[in-house]
Coordinates of N, CA and C in Angstrom, one line a residue:
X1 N 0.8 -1.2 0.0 CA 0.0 0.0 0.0 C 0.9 1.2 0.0
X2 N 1.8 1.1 0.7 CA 2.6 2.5 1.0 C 3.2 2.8 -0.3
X3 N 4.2 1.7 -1.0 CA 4.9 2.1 -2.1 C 3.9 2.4 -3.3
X4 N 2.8 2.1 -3.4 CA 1.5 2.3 -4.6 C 1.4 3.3 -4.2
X5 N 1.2 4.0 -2.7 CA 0.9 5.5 -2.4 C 2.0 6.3 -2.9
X6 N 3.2 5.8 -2.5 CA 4.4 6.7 -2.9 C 4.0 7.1 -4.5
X7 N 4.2 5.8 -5.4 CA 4.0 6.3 -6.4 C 3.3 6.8 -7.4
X8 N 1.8 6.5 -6.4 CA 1.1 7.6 -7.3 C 1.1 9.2 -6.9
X9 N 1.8 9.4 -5.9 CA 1.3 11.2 -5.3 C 2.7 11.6 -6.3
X10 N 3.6 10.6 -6.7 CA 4.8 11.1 -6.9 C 5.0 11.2 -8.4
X11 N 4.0 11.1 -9.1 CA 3.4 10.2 -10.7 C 3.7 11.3 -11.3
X12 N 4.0 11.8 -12.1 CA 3.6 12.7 -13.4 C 1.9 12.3 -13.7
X13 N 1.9 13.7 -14.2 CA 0.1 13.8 -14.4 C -0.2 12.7 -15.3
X14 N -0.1 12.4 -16.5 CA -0.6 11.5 -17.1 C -0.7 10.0 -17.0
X15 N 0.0 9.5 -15.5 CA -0.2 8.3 -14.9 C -0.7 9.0 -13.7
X16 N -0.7 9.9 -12.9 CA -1.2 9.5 -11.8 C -2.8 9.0 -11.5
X17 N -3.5 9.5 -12.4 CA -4.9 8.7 -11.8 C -4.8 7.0 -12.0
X18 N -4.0 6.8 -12.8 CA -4.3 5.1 -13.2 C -3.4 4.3 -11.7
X19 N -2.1 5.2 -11.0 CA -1.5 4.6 -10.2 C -2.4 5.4 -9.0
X20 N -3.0 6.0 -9.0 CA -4.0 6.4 -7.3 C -5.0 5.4 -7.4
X21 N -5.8 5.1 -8.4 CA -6.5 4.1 -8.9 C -5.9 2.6 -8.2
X22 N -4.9 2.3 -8.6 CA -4.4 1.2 -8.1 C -3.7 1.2 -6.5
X23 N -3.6 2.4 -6.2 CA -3.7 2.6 -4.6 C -4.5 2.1 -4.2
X24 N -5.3 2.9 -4.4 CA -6.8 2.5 -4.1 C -7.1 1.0 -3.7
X25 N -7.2 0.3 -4.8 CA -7.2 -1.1 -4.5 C -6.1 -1.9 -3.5
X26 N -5.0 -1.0 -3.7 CA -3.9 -1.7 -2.4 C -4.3 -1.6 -0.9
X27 N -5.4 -0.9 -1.2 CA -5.9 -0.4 0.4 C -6.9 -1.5 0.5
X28 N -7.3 -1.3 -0.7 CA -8.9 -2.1 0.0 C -8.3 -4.0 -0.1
X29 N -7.6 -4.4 -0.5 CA -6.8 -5.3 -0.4 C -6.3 -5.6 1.0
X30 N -5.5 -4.6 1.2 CA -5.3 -4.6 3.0 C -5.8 -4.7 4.2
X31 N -7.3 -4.2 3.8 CA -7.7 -4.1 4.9 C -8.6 -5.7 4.2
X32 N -8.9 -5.9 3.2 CA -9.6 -7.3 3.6 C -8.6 -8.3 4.2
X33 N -7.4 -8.1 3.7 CA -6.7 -9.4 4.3 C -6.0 -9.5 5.5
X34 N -5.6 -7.7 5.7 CA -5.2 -7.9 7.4 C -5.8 -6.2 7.9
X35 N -6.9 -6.5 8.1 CA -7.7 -5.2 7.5 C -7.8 -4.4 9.7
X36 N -6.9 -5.9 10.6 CA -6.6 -5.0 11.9 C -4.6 -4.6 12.1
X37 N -4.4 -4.2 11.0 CA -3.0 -4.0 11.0 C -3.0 -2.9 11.4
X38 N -1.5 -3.2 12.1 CA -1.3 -1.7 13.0 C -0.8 -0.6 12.2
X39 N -0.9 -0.7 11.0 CA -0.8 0.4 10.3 C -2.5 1.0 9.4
X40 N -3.1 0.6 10.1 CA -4.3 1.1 9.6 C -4.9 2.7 9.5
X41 N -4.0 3.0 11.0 CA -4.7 4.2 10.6 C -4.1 5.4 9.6
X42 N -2.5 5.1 9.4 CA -1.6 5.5 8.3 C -2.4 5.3 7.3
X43 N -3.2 4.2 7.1 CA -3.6 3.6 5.7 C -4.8 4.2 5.2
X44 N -5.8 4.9 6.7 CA -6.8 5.5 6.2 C -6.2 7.0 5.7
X45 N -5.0 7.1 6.2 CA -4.9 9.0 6.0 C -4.6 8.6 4.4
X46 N -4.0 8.1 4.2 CA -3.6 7.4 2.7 C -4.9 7.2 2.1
X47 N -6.0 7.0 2.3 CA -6.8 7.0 1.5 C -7.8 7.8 0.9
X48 N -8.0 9.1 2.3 CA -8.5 9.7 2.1 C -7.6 10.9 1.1
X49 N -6.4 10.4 1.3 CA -6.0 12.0 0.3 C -5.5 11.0 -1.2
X50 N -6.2 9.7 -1.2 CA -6.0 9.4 -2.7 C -7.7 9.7 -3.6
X51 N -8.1 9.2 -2.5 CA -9.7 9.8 -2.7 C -9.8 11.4 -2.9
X52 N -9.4 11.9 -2.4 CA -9.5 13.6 -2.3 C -8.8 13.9 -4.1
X53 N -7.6 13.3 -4.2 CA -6.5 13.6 -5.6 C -7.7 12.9 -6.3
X54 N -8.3 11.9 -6.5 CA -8.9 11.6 -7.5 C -9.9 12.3 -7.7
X55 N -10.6 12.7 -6.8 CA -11.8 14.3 -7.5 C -11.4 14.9 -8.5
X56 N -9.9 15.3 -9.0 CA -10.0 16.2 -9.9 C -9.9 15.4 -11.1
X57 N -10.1 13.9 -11.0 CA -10.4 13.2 -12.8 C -11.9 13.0 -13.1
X58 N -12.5 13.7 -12.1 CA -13.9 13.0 -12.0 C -15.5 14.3 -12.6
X59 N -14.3 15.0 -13.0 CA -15.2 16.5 -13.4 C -15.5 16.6 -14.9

């Protein structure tokens, strides 16, 4: 999850929605499989600001 977050905040524009996108999924991945990991709450701040970055493909 962390390194899919790195790389998408860190993306040049013309990949970053397709690698927040696939953040995305590393999250929701994580939390199904170890979804009481003690990095969870890192993982929600991580989600909400991939969620937040993705609003602007969605206009």
């Amino acid at each position: 999850m962390d390194s899919a977050y790195l790389l998408a905040i860190n993306s040049v524009p013309s990949k970053m929605q397709e690698r927040l996108e696939n953040a995305k999924v590393a999250y929701s991945s994580l939390m199904k499989f170890k979804g009481d990991t003690e990095f969870k709450s890192k993982a929600d701040e991580m989600l909400s600001r991939i969620e937040n970055d993705l609003k602007q493909y969605s206009k």
